[in-house]
JSON list of C-alpha atoms in Angstrom, two decimals:
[
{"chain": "Q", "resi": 114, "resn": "UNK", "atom": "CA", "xyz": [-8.07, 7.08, 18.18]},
{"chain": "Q", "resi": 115, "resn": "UNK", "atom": "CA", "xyz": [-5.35, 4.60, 16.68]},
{"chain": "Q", "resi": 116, "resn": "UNK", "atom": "CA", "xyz": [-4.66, 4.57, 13.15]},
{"chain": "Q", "resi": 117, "resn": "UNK", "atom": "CA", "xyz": [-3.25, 0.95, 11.20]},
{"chain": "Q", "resi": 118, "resn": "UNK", "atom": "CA", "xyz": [-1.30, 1.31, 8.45]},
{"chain": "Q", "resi": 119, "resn": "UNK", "atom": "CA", "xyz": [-1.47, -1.94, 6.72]},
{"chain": "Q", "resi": 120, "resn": "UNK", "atom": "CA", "xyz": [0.88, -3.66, 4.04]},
{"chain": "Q", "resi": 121, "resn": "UNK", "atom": "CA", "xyz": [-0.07, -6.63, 2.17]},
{"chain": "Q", "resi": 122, "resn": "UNK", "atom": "CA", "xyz": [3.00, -7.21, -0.45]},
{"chain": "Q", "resi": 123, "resn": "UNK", "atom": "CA", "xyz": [3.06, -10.86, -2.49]},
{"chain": "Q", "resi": 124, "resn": "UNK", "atom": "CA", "xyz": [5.20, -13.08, -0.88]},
{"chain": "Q", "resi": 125, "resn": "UNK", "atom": "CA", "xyz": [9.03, -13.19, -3.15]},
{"chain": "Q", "resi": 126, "resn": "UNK", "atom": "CA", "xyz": [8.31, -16.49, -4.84]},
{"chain": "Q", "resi": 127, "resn": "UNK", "atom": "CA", "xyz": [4.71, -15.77, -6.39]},
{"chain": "Q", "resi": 128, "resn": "UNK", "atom": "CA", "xyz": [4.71, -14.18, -9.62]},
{"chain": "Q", "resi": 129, "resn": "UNK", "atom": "CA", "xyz": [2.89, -10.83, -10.02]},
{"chain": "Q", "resi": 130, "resn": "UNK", "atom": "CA", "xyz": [1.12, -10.25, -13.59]},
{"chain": "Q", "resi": 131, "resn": "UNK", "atom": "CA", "xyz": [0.04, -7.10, -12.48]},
{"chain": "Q", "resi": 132, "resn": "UNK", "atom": "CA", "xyz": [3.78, -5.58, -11.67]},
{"chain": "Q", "resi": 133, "resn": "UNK", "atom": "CA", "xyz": [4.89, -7.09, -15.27]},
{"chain": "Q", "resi": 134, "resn": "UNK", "atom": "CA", "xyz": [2.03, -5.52, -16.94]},
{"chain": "Q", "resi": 135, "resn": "UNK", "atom": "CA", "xyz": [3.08, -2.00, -15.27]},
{"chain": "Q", "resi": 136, "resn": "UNK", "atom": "CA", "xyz": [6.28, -2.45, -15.87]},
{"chain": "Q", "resi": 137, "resn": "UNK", "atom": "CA", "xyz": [5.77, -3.24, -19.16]},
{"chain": "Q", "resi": 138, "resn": "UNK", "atom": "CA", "xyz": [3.52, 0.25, -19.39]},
{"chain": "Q", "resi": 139, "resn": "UNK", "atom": "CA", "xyz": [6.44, 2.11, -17.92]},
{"chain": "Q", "resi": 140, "resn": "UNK", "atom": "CA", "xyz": [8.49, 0.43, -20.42]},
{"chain": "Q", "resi": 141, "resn": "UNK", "atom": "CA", "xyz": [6.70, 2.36, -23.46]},
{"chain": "Q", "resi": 142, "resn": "UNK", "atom": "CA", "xyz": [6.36, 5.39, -21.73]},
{"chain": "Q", "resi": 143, "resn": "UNK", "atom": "CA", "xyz": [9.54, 5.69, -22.28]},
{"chain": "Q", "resi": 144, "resn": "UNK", "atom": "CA", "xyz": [11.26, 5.63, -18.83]},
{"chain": "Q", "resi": 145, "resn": "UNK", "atom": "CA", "xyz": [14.24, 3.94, -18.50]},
{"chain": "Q", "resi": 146, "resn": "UNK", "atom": "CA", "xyz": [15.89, 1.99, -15.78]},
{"chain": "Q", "resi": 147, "resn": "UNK", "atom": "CA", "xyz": [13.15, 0.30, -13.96]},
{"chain": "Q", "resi": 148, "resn": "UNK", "atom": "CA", "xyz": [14.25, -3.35, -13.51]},
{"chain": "Q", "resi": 149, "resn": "UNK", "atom": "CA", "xyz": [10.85, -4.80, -11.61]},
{"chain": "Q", "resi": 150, "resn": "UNK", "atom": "CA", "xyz": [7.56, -3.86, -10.21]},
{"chain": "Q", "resi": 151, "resn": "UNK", "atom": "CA", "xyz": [5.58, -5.57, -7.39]},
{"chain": "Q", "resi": 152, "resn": "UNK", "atom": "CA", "xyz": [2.09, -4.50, -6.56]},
{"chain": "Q", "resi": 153, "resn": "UNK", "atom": "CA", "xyz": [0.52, -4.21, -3.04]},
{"chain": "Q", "resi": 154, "resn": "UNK", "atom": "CA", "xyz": [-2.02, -3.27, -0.82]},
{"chain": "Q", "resi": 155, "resn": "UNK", "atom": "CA", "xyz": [-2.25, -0.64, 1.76]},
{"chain": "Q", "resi": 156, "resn": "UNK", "atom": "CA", "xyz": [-4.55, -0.58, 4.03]},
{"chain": "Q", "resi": 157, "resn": "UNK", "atom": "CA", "xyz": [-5.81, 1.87, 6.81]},
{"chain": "Q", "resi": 158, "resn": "UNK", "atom": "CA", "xyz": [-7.82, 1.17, 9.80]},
{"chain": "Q", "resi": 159, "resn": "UNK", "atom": "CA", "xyz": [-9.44, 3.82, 12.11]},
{"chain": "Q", "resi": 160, "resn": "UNK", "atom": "CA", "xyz": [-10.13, 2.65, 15.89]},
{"chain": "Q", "resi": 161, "resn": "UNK", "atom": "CA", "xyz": [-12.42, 4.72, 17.93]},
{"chain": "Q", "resi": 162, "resn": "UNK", "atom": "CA", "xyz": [-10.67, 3.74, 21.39]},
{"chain": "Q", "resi": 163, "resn": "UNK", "atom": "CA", "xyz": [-6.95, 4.53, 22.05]},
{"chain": "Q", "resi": 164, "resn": "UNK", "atom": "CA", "xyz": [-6.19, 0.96, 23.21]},
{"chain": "Q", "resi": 165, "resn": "UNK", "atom": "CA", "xyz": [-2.73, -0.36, 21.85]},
{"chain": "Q", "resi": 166, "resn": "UNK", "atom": "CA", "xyz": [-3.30, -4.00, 22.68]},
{"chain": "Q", "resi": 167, "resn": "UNK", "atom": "CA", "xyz": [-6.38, -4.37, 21.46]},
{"chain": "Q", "resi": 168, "resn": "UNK", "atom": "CA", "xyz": [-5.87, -2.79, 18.27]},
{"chain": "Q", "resi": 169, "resn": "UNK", "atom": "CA", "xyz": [-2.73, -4.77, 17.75]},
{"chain": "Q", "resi": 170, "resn": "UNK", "atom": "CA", "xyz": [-4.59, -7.95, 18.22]},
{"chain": "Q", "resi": 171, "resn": "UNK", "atom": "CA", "xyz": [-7.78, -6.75, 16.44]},
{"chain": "Q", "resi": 172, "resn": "UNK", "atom": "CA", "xyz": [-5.59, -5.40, 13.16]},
{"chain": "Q", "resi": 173, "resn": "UNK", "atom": "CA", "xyz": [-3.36, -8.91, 13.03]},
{"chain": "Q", "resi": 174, "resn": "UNK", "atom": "CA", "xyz": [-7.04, -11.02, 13.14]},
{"chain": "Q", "resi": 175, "resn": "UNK", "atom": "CA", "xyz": [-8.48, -8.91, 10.60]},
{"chain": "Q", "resi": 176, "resn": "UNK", "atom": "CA", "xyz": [-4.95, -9.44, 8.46]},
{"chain": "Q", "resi": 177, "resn": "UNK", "atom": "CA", "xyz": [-5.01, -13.00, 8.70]},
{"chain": "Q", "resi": 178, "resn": "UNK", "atom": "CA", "xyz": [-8.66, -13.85, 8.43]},
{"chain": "Q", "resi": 179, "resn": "UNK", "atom": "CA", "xyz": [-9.95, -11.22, 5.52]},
{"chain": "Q", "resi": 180, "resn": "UNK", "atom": "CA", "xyz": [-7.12, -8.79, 4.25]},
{"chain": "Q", "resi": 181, "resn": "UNK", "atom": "CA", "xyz": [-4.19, -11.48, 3.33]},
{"chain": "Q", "resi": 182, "resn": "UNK", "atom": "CA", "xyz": [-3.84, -14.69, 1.16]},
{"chain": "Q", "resi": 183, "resn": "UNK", "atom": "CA", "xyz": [-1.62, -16.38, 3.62]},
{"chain": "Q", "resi": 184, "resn": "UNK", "atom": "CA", "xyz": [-0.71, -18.63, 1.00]},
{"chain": "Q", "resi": 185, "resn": "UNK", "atom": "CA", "xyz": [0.06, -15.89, -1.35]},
{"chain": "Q", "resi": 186, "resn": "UNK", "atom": "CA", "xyz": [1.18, -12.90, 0.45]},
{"chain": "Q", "resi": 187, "resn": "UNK", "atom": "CA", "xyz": [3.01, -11.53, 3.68]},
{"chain": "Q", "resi": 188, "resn": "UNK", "atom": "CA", "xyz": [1.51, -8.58, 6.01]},
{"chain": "Q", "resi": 189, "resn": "UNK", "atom": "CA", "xyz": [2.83, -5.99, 8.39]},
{"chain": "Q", "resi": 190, "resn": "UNK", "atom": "CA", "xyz": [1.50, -3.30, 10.07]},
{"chain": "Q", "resi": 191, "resn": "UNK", "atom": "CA", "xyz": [2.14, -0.38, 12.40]},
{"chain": "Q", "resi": 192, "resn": "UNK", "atom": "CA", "xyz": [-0.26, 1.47, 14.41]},
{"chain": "Q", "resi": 193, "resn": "UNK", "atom": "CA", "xyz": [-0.32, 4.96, 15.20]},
{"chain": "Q", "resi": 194, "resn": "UNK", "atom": "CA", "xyz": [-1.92, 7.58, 17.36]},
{"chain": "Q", "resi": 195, "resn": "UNK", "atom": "CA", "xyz": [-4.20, 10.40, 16.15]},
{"chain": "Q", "resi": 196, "resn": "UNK", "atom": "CA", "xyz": [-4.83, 13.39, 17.49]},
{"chain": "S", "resi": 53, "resn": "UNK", "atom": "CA", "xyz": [19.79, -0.57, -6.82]},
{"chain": "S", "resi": 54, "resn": "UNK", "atom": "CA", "xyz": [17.31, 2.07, -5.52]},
{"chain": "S", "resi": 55, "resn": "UNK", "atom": "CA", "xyz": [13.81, 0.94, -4.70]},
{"chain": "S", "resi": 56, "resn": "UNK", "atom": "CA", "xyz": [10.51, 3.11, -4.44]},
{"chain": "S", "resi": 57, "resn": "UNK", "atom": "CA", "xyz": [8.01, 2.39, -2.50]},
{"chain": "S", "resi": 58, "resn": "UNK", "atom": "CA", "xyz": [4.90, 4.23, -3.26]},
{"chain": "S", "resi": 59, "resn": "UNK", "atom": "CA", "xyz": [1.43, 4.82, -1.59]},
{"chain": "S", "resi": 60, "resn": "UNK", "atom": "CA", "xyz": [-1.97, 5.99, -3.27]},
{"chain": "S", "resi": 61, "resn": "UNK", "atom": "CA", "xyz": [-4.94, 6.83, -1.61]},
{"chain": "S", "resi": 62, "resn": "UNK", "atom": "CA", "xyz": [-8.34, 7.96, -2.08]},
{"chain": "S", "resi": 63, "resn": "UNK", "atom": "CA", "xyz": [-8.60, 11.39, -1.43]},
{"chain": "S", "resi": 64, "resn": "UNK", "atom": "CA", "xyz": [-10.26, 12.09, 1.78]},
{"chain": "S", "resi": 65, "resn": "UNK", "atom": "CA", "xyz": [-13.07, 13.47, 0.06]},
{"chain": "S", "resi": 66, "resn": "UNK", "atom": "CA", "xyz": [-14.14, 10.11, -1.97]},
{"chain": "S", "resi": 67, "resn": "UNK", "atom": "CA", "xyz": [-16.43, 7.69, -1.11]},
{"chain": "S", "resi": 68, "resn": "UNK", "atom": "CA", "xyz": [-14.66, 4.77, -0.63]},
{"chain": "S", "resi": 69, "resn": "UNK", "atom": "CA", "xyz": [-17.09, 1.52, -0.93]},
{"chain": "S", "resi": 70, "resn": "UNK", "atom": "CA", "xyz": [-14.56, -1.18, -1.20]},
{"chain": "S", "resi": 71, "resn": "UNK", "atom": "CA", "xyz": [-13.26, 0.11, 2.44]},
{"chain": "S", "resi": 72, "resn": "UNK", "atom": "CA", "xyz": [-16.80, 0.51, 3.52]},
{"chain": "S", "resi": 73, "resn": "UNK", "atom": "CA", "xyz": [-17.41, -3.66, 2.49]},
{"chain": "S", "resi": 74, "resn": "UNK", "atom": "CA", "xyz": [-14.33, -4.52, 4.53]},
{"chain": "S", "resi": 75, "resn": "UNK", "atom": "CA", "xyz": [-15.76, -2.67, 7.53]},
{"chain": "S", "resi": 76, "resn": "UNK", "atom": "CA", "xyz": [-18.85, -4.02, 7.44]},
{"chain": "S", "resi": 77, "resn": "UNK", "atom": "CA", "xyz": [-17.02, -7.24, 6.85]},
{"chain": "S", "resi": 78, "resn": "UNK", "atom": "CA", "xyz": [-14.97, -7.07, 9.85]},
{"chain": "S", "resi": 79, "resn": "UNK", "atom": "CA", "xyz": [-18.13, -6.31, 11.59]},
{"chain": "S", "resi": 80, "resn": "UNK", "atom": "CA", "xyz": [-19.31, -9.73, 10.74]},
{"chain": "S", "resi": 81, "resn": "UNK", "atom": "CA", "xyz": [-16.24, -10.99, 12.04]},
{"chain": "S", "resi": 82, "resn": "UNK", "atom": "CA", "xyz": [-17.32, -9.95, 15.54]},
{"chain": "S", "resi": 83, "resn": "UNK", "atom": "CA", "xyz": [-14.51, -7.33, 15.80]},
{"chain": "S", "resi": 84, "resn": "UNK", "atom": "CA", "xyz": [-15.51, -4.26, 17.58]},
{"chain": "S", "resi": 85, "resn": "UNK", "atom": "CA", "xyz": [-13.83, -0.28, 17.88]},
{"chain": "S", "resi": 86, "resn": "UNK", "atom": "CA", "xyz": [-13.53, -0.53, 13.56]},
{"chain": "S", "resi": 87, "resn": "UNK", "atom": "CA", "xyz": [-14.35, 3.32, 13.09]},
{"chain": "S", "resi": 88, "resn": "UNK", "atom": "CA", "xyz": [-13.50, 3.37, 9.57]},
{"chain": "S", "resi": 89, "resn": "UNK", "atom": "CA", "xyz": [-11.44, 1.26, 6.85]},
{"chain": "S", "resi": 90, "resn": "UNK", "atom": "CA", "xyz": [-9.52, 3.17, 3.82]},
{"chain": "S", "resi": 91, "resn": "UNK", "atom": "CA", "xyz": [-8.55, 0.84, 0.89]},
{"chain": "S", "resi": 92, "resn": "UNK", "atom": "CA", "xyz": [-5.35, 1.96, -1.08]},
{"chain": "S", "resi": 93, "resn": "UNK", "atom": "CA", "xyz": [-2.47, 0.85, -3.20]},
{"chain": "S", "resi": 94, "resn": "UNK", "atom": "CA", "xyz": [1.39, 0.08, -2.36]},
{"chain": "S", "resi": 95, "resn": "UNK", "atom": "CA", "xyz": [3.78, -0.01, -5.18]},
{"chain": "S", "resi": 96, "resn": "UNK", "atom": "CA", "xyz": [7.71, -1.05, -5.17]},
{"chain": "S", "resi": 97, "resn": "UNK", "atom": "CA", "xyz": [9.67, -0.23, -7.55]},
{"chain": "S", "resi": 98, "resn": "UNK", "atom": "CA", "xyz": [13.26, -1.28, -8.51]},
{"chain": "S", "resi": 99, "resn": "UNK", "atom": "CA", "xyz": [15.82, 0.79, -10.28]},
{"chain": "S", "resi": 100, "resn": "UNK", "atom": "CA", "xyz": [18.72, -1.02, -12.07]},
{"chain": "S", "resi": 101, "resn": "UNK", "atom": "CA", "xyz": [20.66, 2.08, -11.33]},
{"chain": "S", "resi": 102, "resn": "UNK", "atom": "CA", "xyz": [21.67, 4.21, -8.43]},
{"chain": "S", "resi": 103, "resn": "UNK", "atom": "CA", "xyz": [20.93, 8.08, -8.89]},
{"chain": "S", "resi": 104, "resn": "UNK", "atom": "CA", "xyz": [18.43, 9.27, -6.49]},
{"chain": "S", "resi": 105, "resn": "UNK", "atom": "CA", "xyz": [17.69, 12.26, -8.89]},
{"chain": "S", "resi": 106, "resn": "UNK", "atom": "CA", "xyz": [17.12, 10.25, -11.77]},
{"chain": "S", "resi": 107, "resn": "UNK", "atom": "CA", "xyz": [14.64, 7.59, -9.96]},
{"chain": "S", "resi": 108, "resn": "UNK", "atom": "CA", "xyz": [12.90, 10.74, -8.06]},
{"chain": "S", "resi": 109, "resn": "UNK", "atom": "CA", "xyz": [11.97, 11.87, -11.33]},
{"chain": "S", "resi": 110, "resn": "UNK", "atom": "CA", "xyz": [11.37, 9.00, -13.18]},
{"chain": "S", "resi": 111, "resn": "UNK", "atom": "CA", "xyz": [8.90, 7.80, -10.02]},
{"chain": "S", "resi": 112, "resn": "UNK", "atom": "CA", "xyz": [7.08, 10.93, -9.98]},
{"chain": "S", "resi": 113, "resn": "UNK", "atom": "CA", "xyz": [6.18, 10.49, -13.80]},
{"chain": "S", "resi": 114, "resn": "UNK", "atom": "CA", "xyz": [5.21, 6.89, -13.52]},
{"chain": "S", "resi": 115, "resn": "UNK", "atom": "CA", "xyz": [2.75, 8.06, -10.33]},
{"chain": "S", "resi": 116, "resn": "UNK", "atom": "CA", "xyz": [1.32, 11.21, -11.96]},
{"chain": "S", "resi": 117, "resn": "UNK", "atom": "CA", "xyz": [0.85, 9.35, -15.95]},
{"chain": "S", "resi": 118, "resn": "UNK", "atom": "CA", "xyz": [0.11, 5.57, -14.83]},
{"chain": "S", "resi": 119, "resn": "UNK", "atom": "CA", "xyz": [-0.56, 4.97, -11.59]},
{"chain": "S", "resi": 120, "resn": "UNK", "atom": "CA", "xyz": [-2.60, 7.05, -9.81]},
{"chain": "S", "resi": 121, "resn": "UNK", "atom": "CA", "xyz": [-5.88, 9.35, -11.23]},
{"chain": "S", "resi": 122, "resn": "UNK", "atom": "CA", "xyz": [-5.56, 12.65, -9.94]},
{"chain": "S", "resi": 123, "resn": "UNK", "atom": "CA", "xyz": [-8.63, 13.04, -9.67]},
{"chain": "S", "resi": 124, "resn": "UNK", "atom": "CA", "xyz": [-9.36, 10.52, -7.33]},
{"chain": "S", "resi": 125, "resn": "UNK", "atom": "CA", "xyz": [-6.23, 9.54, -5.99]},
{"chain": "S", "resi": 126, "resn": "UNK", "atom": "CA", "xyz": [-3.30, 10.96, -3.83]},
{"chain": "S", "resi": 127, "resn": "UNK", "atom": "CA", "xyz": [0.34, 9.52, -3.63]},
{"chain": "S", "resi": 128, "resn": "UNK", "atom": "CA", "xyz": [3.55, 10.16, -2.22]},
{"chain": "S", "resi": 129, "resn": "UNK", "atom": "CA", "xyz": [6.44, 7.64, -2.08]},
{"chain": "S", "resi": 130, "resn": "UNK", "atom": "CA", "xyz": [9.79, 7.54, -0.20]},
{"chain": "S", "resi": 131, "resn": "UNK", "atom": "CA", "xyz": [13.44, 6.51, -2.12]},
{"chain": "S", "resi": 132, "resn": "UNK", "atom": "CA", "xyz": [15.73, 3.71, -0.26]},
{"chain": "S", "resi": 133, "resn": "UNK", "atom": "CA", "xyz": [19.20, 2.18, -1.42]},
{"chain": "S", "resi": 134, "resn": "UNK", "atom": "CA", "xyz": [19.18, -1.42, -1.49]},
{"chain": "S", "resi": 135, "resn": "UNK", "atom": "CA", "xyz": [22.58, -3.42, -1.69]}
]
């Protein structure tokens, strides 16, 4: 079994309304010292074979054609072996 | 600088139907050996200072008050110095 651990993060130069609005909500909670936010996505995927290549391939299609905005956002992954 | 990044995700014992509409998704897509897909979030946050006590703390409050229902919803997160 091989476990992906999936990041989707908005690429630098898009704005994110969502990270203002939270910061602006940690902002009158009354923590200090928090100078930016950025929301994300993380994403796991369970394989039921134990095939590294395939997975690999397999987790960077499913990135690019369904979990990511290429336009917006950047992805990485890492895969991982479970027991 | 310190930055946070923090992960929530469902609890292992919630249903979890957005993950379910991505497998069945990538099903569709004609890519096989998808045994199960869990949907979570991925925060970063920035601190405008640099003690690791102070941003431990103040990350812990923003996870357990605004970002994550602990009910539902697990997170952890992990502290990093950026220049």
């Amino acid at each position: 079994m091989i476990r992906a651990r999936i990041h989707i993060t908005l690429r630098p130069s898009i704005l994110d309304p969502q990270g203002k609005a939270v910061a602006h909500a940690i902002g009158t909670m009354g923590v200090a010292g928090v100078s930016g936010v950025r929301m994300g996505k993380y994403i796991e995927i369970t394989f039921d074979h134990t095939d590294p290549a395939s997975a690999r391939a397999a987790t960077d299609q499913i990135c690019r054609k369904l979990l990511a905005n290429p336009v917006m956002e950047d992805y990485r992954f890492e895969l991982e072996n479970e027991a």
